[in-house]
Amino acid sequence: MLTVHVTDRKTIMKLSWGGFAGTRNMRDLSARIEELGFDSIGAVETQHDPFVQSAVMIEHTKRVEVMTSIAVAFARTPMTLAYAAHDLNSLSGGRFILGLGSQTKPHIVRRFAMPWSQPAERMREMIRALHAIWDNWYEGKPLAFEGQFYSHTLMTPNFTPTDIEHGRPPIHLAAVGPHMTEVAAELAQGLICHSFTTERYVREITLPAIEASLARHGRKRSDFEISGTQFIATGHDDKTLAKAVIAAKRQIAFYGSTPAYMGVLEMHGWGDLHRELHRLSKRGAWEEMGRLIDDDVLNTFAIVGPPKQAAAELKRRFEGVFDRALLGMGNNIDAAAELIGALRSSS
């Protein structure tokens, strides 16, 4: 996964890598990515713990930002998140970003065995609870947070971190629907658009929701970062590109089968595709699902082509829209290096 940060909303400036496919060689890969000139690395919570990954990345880098993109919030409590994020930010010298996401009800209840209800309200309270804990640690305020879902009222000196010189890490919240998007613009320092999104959905649904919520809560757009997660299928030869296309189709099919993301497909008139993907997912027919993703759907959700072509398409779609774009590329570092070169040469 590659991260591109648009610092002036016109030119793509920062380039970062994230989302390793597995933990093998993570130490060497992290150092190599920094050496190549990337600006940040992301840790994804799929098959591995994002906080463990982040610690390894931090230990083997000196300059890049490290971001969970994302950590599953509802699999944890505000207190466990507060400690993990604090430790990583302190360990990195202030280079850590806490990226949170809600996940979906089946995963929270059936995989993590945690409660699920009113996800937007629960997330709003979780972020407020995190800041109440950090207010106690960093500013010495009494810990007296009592909410509908979480209560934190006990903190003694023995359990209070003392390495507080780098302060609280920023929180970036993943969102698809308007309610979670509103929470992000109200309380977080940034929003992470889900990978299962499109240029049209971002422009017509996400951006207006962000602007409205920021205005409602008296916040400035210049103080809020929008990250966009994009599938990218690229390669320096036909074989590598074809492999990346298959992987992208499978990812699109997986997310397209999830009811929570149905609205993105329906916007494009592909509601029937969601229903068929959902039916096949119940049977575990994952490979068959990938074959249902035609080139029209693929090219709407993913950026496809050789590195130079992919770089040009990235700029066309999202330059001036995303402040940070997270691009899924597996461990294809060679292609990512070519993509970075193409982006920098055209800036």
CSV table of C-alpha atoms in Angstrom, one decimal:
chain,number,residue,atom,x,y,z
A,1,MET,CA,0.0,0.0,0.0
A,2,LEU,CA,1.4,3.4,-0.9
A,3,THR,CA,0.5,6.7,0.8
A,4,VAL,CA,0.6,9.9,-1.1
A,5,HIS,CA,0.3,13.2,0.8
A,6,VAL,CA,-0.8,16.3,-1.0
A,7,THR,CA,0.5,19.1,1.1
A,8,ASP,CA,-0.7,22.1,-0.9
A,9,ARG,CA,-3.9,20.4,-2.3
A,10,LYS,CA,-2.5,20.9,-5.8
A,11,THR,CA,0.7,18.9,-6.0
A,12,ILE,CA,1.4,15.4,-4.7
A,13,MET,CA,4.3,15.8,-2.4
A,14,LYS,CA,4.7,13.0,0.2
A,15,LEU,CA,4.9,9.4,-0.8
A,16,SER,CA,4.5,6.6,1.7
A,17,TRP,CA,4.2,2.8,1.8
A,18,GLY,CA,1.8,0.7,3.9
A,19,GLY,CA,0.0,-2.6,4.2
A,20,PHE,CA,2.7,-5.2,4.0
A,21,ALA,CA,1.5,-8.6,2.7
A,22,GLY,CA,2.6,-10.6,5.8
A,23,THR,CA,5.3,-10.0,8.4
A,24,ARG,CA,8.2,-11.8,6.6
A,25,ASN,CA,11.1,-9.4,6.0
A,26,MET,CA,9.2,-6.5,7.6
A,27,ARG,CA,12.3,-5.2,9.3
A,28,ASP,CA,14.3,-5.1,6.1
A,29,LEU,CA,11.4,-3.8,4.0
A,30,SER,CA,10.7,-1.0,6.4
A,31,ALA,CA,14.3,0.2,6.3
A,32,ARG,CA,14.4,-0.2,2.5
A,33,ILE,CA,11.2,1.8,2.1
A,34,GLU,CA,12.6,4.7,4.1
A,35,GLU,CA,15.9,4.5,2.2
A,36,LEU,CA,13.9,4.8,-1.1
A,37,GLY,CA,12.5,8.1,0.1
A,38,PHE,CA,9.0,7.2,1.2
A,39,ASP,CA,7.5,9.5,3.8
A,40,SER,CA,5.2,7.1,5.8
A,41,ILE,CA,4.3,3.5,6.3
A,42,GLY,CA,0.9,2.0,7.2
A,43,ALA,CA,0.1,-1.0,9.3
A,44,VAL,CA,-3.1,-2.8,8.3
A,45,GLU,CA,-5.2,-5.0,10.6
A,46,THR,CA,-6.1,-8.0,8.5
A,47,GLN,CA,-4.0,-11.1,9.3
A,48,HIS,CA,-1.7,-9.4,11.9
A,49,ASP,CA,-1.8,-7.0,14.8
A,50,PRO,CA,-1.3,-3.4,13.6
A,51,PHE,CA,0.3,-2.2,16.8
A,52,VAL,CA,2.9,-5.0,16.7
A,53,GLN,CA,3.6,-4.2,13.1
A,54,SER,CA,3.9,-0.5,13.9
A,55,ALA,CA,6.4,-1.2,16.7
A,56,VAL,CA,8.6,-3.1,14.3
A,57,MET,CA,8.4,-0.4,11.6
A,58,ILE,CA,9.2,2.3,14.1
A,59,GLU,CA,12.2,0.4,15.5
A,60,HIS,CA,13.7,0.0,12.0
A,61,THR,CA,13.1,3.5,10.7
A,62,LYS,CA,14.2,6.9,11.8
A,63,ARG,CA,12.2,9.5,9.7
A,64,VAL,CA,9.0,8.1,8.3
A,65,GLU,CA,5.5,8.4,9.9
A,66,VAL,CA,3.9,5.2,11.0
A,67,MET,CA,0.1,4.9,10.9
A,68,THR,CA,-2.4,2.2,11.7
A,69,SER,CA,-4.6,2.0,8.6
A,70,ILE,CA,-6.6,0.8,10.3
A,71,ALA,CA,-6.8,-0.6,13.8
A,72,VAL,CA,-10.2,-2.1,14.7
A,73,ALA,CA,-11.5,0.3,17.4
A,74,PHE,CA,-14.4,-1.8,18.7
A,75,ALA,CA,-12.1,-4.8,19.2
A,76,ARG,CA,-10.5,-2.8,22.0
A,77,THR,CA,-11.4,-0.3,24.8
A,78,PRO,CA,-10.4,3.3,24.9
A,79,MET,CA,-7.9,2.6,27.6
A,80,THR,CA,-6.1,-0.2,25.7
A,81,LEU,CA,-6.0,2.1,22.6
A,82,ALA,CA,-4.7,5.0,24.7
A,83,TYR,CA,-1.8,3.0,26.0
A,84,ALA,CA,-0.8,1.5,22.7
A,85,ALA,CA,-1.0,4.8,20.8
A,86,HIS,CA,0.9,6.6,23.5
A,87,ASP,CA,3.7,4.0,23.6
A,88,LEU,CA,4.1,4.0,19.8
A,89,ASN,CA,4.1,7.8,19.6
A,90,SER,CA,6.7,8.0,22.4
A,91,LEU,CA,8.8,5.2,21.0
A,92,SER,CA,8.8,6.9,17.5
A,93,GLY,CA,9.6,10.4,18.8
A,94,GLY,CA,6.2,11.7,17.7
A,95,ARG,CA,5.9,9.9,14.3
A,96,PHE,CA,2.8,7.8,15.1
A,97,ILE,CA,-0.8,8.3,13.8
A,98,LEU,CA,-3.6,6.3,15.3
A,99,GLY,CA,-5.9,5.3,12.4
A,100,LEU,CA,-9.1,3.8,13.7
A,101,GLY,CA,-12.0,2.0,12.0
A,102,SER,CA,-15.2,0.4,13.2
A,103,GLN,CA,-15.2,-2.8,11.1
A,104,THR,CA,-18.6,-4.5,10.6
A,105,LYS,CA,-21.0,-6.1,13.1
A,106,PRO,CA,-20.2,-9.8,12.1
A,107,HIS,CA,-16.5,-9.3,12.7
A,108,ILE,CA,-16.9,-7.4,16.0
A,109,VAL,CA,-19.4,-9.8,17.4
A,110,ARG,CA,-18.4,-13.2,15.9
A,111,ARG,CA,-14.6,-12.7,15.4
A,112,PHE,CA,-13.7,-10.4,18.3
A,113,ALA,CA,-16.5,-11.3,20.7
A,114,MET,CA,-17.1,-7.7,21.5
A,115,PRO,CA,-20.4,-5.7,21.7
A,116,TRP,CA,-21.8,-3.8,18.7
A,117,SER,CA,-24.5,-1.1,18.7
A,118,GLN,CA,-24.9,2.4,17.3
A,119,PRO,CA,-21.5,2.4,15.6
A,120,ALA,CA,-21.3,6.1,14.9
A,121,GLU,CA,-22.3,7.1,18.4
A,122,ARG,CA,-20.0,4.4,20.0
A,123,MET,CA,-17.1,5.8,17.9
A,124,ARG,CA,-17.9,9.4,18.9
A,125,GLU,CA,-17.8,8.3,22.6
A,126,MET,CA,-14.7,6.2,22.1
A,127,ILE,CA,-12.7,9.2,20.7
A,128,ARG,CA,-14.0,11.5,23.5
A,129,ALA,CA,-12.9,8.9,26.0
A,130,LEU,CA,-9.4,8.6,24.4
A,131,HIS,CA,-9.0,12.4,24.7
A,132,ALA,CA,-10.3,12.3,28.3
A,133,ILE,CA,-7.6,9.7,29.2
A,134,TRP,CA,-4.9,11.7,27.4
A,135,ASP,CA,-6.1,14.9,29.0
A,136,ASN,CA,-5.3,13.2,32.3
A,137,TRP,CA,-1.9,12.0,31.2
A,138,TYR,CA,-0.6,15.0,29.3
A,139,GLU,CA,-2.4,17.9,31.1
A,140,GLY,CA,-3.1,16.5,34.6
A,141,LYS,CA,-6.9,16.8,34.4
A,142,PRO,CA,-9.0,14.5,36.5
A,143,LEU,CA,-10.1,11.3,34.8
A,144,ALA,CA,-13.9,11.4,35.1
A,145,PHE,CA,-15.3,10.1,31.8
A,146,GLU,CA,-18.7,8.5,32.1
A,147,GLY,CA,-20.6,7.7,28.9
A,148,GLN,CA,-23.2,5.4,27.5
A,149,PHE,CA,-20.7,2.8,26.3
A,150,TYR,CA,-17.5,3.5,28.1
A,151,SER,CA,-16.6,4.8,31.6
A,152,HIS,CA,-13.1,5.7,32.8
A,153,THR,CA,-12.8,7.1,36.3
A,154,LEU,CA,-9.7,5.5,37.8
A,155,MET,CA,-6.1,6.5,37.1
A,156,THR,CA,-3.3,6.5,39.7
A,157,PRO,CA,0.3,7.7,39.4
A,158,ASN,CA,1.5,4.1,39.2
A,159,PHE,CA,-0.4,3.6,35.9
A,160,THR,CA,0.2,7.1,34.4
A,161,PRO,CA,2.9,7.3,31.7
A,162,THR,CA,5.6,9.8,32.4
A,163,ASP,CA,7.3,9.9,28.9
A,164,ILE,CA,4.8,12.5,27.7
A,165,GLU,CA,7.1,14.9,25.9
A,166,HIS,CA,5.7,14.0,22.4
A,167,GLY,CA,2.1,14.5,23.5
A,168,ARG,CA,-1.0,12.8,22.1
A,169,PRO,CA,-0.9,11.2,18.7
A,170,PRO,CA,-3.4,12.4,16.0
A,171,ILE,CA,-6.5,10.3,15.4
A,172,HIS,CA,-7.6,9.6,11.9
A,173,LEU,CA,-11.0,7.8,11.5
A,174,ALA,CA,-12.1,5.5,8.7
A,175,ALA,CA,-15.6,6.1,7.3
A,176,VAL,CA,-17.9,5.2,4.5
A,177,GLY,CA,-21.3,6.4,5.4
A,178,PRO,CA,-22.4,9.9,6.3
A,179,HIS,CA,-22.8,9.3,10.0
A,180,MET,CA,-19.3,8.0,10.6
A,181,THR,CA,-17.9,10.7,8.3
A,182,GLU,CA,-19.6,13.3,10.5
A,183,VAL,CA,-17.9,11.9,13.6
A,184,ALA,CA,-14.5,12.1,11.9
A,185,ALA,CA,-15.0,15.7,10.9
A,186,GLU,CA,-16.3,16.6,14.4
A,187,LEU,CA,-13.6,14.9,16.5
A,188,ALA,CA,-10.7,13.4,14.6
A,189,GLN,CA,-7.7,15.1,13.0
A,190,GLY,CA,-8.4,13.2,9.7
A,191,LEU,CA,-10.6,10.9,7.8
A,192,ILE,CA,-9.6,7.7,6.0
A,193,CYS,CA,-11.8,6.9,3.0
A,194,HIS,CA,-12.3,3.2,2.7
A,195,SER,CA,-10.6,1.4,-0.1
A,196,PHE,CA,-14.0,0.4,-1.4
A,197,THR,CA,-14.8,3.8,-2.8
A,198,THR,CA,-14.7,5.6,-6.1
A,199,GLU,CA,-13.9,9.1,-7.4
A,200,ARG,CA,-17.6,9.8,-7.9
A,201,TYR,CA,-18.5,8.7,-4.4
A,202,VAL,CA,-15.8,10.8,-2.8
A,203,ARG,CA,-16.8,13.9,-4.7
A,204,GLU,CA,-20.5,13.6,-4.4
A,205,ILE,CA,-21.0,12.0,-1.0
A,206,THR,CA,-17.8,12.1,1.2
A,207,LEU,CA,-16.5,15.6,0.5
A,208,PRO,CA,-19.9,17.4,1.0
A,209,ALA,CA,-20.4,15.5,4.3
A,210,ILE,CA,-17.0,16.5,5.6
A,211,GLU,CA,-17.4,20.1,4.7
A,212,ALA,CA,-20.9,20.3,6.3
A,213,SER,CA,-19.7,18.6,9.5
A,214,LEU,CA,-16.6,20.8,9.8
A,215,ALA,CA,-18.7,23.9,9.3
A,216,ARG,CA,-21.2,22.7,11.9
A,217,HIS,CA,-18.5,22.2,14.5
A,218,GLY,CA,-16.5,25.3,13.7
A,219,ARG,CA,-13.5,23.6,12.3
A,220,LYS,CA,-11.3,24.6,9.4
A,221,ARG,CA,-10.6,22.3,6.4
A,222,SER,CA,-7.0,23.3,6.5
A,223,ASP,CA,-6.7,21.6,9.9
A,224,PHE,CA,-8.3,18.4,8.8
A,225,GLU,CA,-6.6,15.7,6.6
A,226,ILE,CA,-8.5,13.5,4.1
A,227,SER,CA,-6.8,10.2,3.3
A,228,GLY,CA,-8.0,8.1,0.4
A,229,THR,CA,-7.4,4.4,0.2
A,230,GLN,CA,-7.2,3.2,-3.4
A,231,PHE,CA,-6.6,-0.2,-5.0
A,232,ILE,CA,-3.8,0.0,-7.4
A,233,ALA,CA,-2.8,-2.7,-9.8
A,234,THR,CA,0.5,-2.0,-11.4
A,235,GLY,CA,3.7,-3.8,-12.4
A,236,HIS,CA,6.8,-3.3,-14.4
A,237,ASP,CA,5.9,-6.2,-16.8
A,238,ASP,CA,2.8,-7.9,-18.1
A,239,LYS,CA,3.1,-10.9,-15.7
A,240,THR,CA,3.3,-8.7,-12.6
A,241,LEU,CA,0.5,-6.5,-13.8
A,242,ALA,CA,-1.8,-9.4,-14.5
A,243,LYS,CA,-1.1,-10.8,-11.0
A,244,ALA,CA,-1.9,-7.4,-9.5
A,245,VAL,CA,-5.2,-7.2,-11.4
A,246,ILE,CA,-6.4,-10.6,-10.1
A,247,ALA,CA,-5.6,-9.5,-6.6
A,248,ALA,CA,-7.4,-6.2,-7.0
A,249,LYS,CA,-10.5,-8.0,-8.4
A,250,ARG,CA,-10.6,-10.3,-5.4
A,251,GLN,CA,-10.3,-7.4,-3.0
A,252,ILE,CA,-13.1,-5.5,-4.8
A,253,ALA,CA,-15.3,-8.6,-4.8
A,254,PHE,CA,-14.7,-9.2,-1.1
A,255,TYR,CA,-15.7,-5.7,0.0
A,256,GLY,CA,-18.5,-5.6,-2.6
A,257,SER,CA,-20.2,-8.5,-0.9
A,258,THR,CA,-20.4,-6.6,2.4
A,259,PRO,CA,-23.9,-5.0,3.0
A,260,ALA,CA,-22.3,-2.0,4.8
A,261,TYR,CA,-20.6,-1.0,1.5
A,262,MET,CA,-23.6,-1.7,-0.7
A,263,GLY,CA,-24.3,2.1,-1.2
A,264,VAL,CA,-21.1,2.6,-3.2
A,265,LEU,CA,-22.1,0.0,-5.8
A,266,GLU,CA,-25.7,1.2,-5.9
A,267,MET,CA,-24.5,4.7,-6.8
A,268,HIS,CA,-23.0,3.2,-9.9
A,269,GLY,CA,-26.0,1.0,-10.7
A,270,TRP,CA,-24.3,-2.2,-9.6
A,271,GLY,CA,-26.7,-3.2,-6.8
A,272,ASP,CA,-27.3,-6.6,-8.4
A,273,LEU,CA,-23.6,-7.3,-8.4
A,274,HIS,CA,-23.6,-6.7,-4.6
A,275,ARG,CA,-26.5,-9.1,-4.1
A,276,GLU,CA,-24.7,-11.8,-6.1
A,277,LEU,CA,-21.4,-11.3,-4.4
A,278,HIS,CA,-23.1,-11.4,-1.0
A,279,ARG,CA,-24.8,-14.7,-2.0
A,280,LEU,CA,-21.5,-16.3,-3.1
A,281,SER,CA,-19.7,-15.0,0.1
A,282,LYS,CA,-22.2,-17.1,2.2
A,283,ARG,CA,-20.9,-20.1,0.3
A,284,GLY,CA,-17.2,-19.1,0.6
A,285,ALA,CA,-16.9,-18.9,-3.1
A,286,TRP,CA,-14.1,-16.3,-3.0
A,287,GLU,CA,-12.4,-17.1,-6.3
A,288,GLU,CA,-15.7,-17.2,-8.2
A,289,MET,CA,-16.5,-13.8,-6.7
A,290,GLY,CA,-13.4,-12.3,-8.2
A,291,ARG,CA,-14.3,-13.4,-11.6
A,292,LEU,CA,-17.5,-11.4,-11.4
A,293,ILE,CA,-15.6,-8.1,-11.4
A,294,ASP,CA,-15.4,-7.0,-15.0
A,295,ASP,CA,-13.1,-4.3,-16.4
A,296,ASP,CA,-15.6,-1.5,-15.9
A,297,VAL,CA,-16.0,-2.2,-12.2
A,298,LEU,CA,-12.2,-2.8,-11.9
A,299,ASN,CA,-11.2,0.5,-13.5
A,300,THR,CA,-13.8,2.4,-11.4
A,301,PHE,CA,-12.5,1.1,-8.1
A,302,ALA,CA,-8.9,0.6,-8.9
A,303,ILE,CA,-6.0,2.4,-10.7
A,304,VAL,CA,-4.7,0.0,-13.3
A,305,GLY,CA,-1.7,0.1,-15.5
A,306,PRO,CA,2.1,0.4,-15.7
A,307,PRO,CA,3.6,2.8,-13.1
A,308,LYS,CA,3.8,5.9,-15.3
A,309,GLN,CA,0.2,5.4,-16.4
A,310,ALA,CA,-1.0,4.7,-12.9
A,311,ALA,CA,0.8,7.8,-11.6
A,312,ALA,CA,-1.0,9.9,-14.2
A,313,GLU,CA,-4.4,8.4,-13.4
A,314,LEU,CA,-3.8,8.9,-9.7
A,315,LYS,CA,-3.2,12.6,-10.3
A,316,ARG,CA,-6.2,13.0,-12.6
A,317,ARG,CA,-8.6,11.4,-10.1
A,318,PHE,CA,-7.5,12.8,-6.8
A,319,GLU,CA,-5.1,15.7,-7.0
A,320,GLY,CA,-6.5,18.4,-4.9
A,321,VAL,CA,-9.1,16.0,-3.4
A,322,PHE,CA,-7.1,13.8,-1.1
A,323,ASP,CA,-4.4,15.1,1.3
A,324,ARG,CA,-3.2,11.6,1.7
A,325,ALA,CA,-3.9,8.7,-0.6
A,326,LEU,CA,-3.3,5.1,0.6
A,327,LEU,CA,-2.7,2.8,-2.4
A,328,GLY,CA,-2.8,-1.0,-2.0
A,329,MET,CA,0.2,-2.5,-3.8
A,330,GLY,CA,1.0,-5.6,-1.7
A,331,ASN,CA,4.8,-5.9,-1.4
A,332,ASN,CA,5.5,-4.8,-5.0
A,333,ILE,CA,8.3,-2.3,-4.0
A,334,ASP,CA,9.9,-2.2,-7.4
A,335,ALA,CA,6.7,-1.0,-9.1
A,336,ALA,CA,6.1,1.4,-6.3
A,337,ALA,CA,9.5,2.9,-6.8
A,338,GLU,CA,8.7,3.4,-10.4
A,339,LEU,CA,5.4,5.0,-9.5
A,340,ILE,CA,7.1,7.4,-7.1
A,341,GLY,CA,9.6,8.4,-9.8
A,342,ALA,CA,6.8,9.1,-12.2
A,343,LEU,CA,4.8,11.2,-9.6
A,344,ARG,CA,7.8,13.2,-8.6
A,345,SER,CA,8.9,13.9,-12.2
A,346,SER,CA,5.4,15.2,-13.0
A,347,SER,CA,5.1,17.4,-9.9
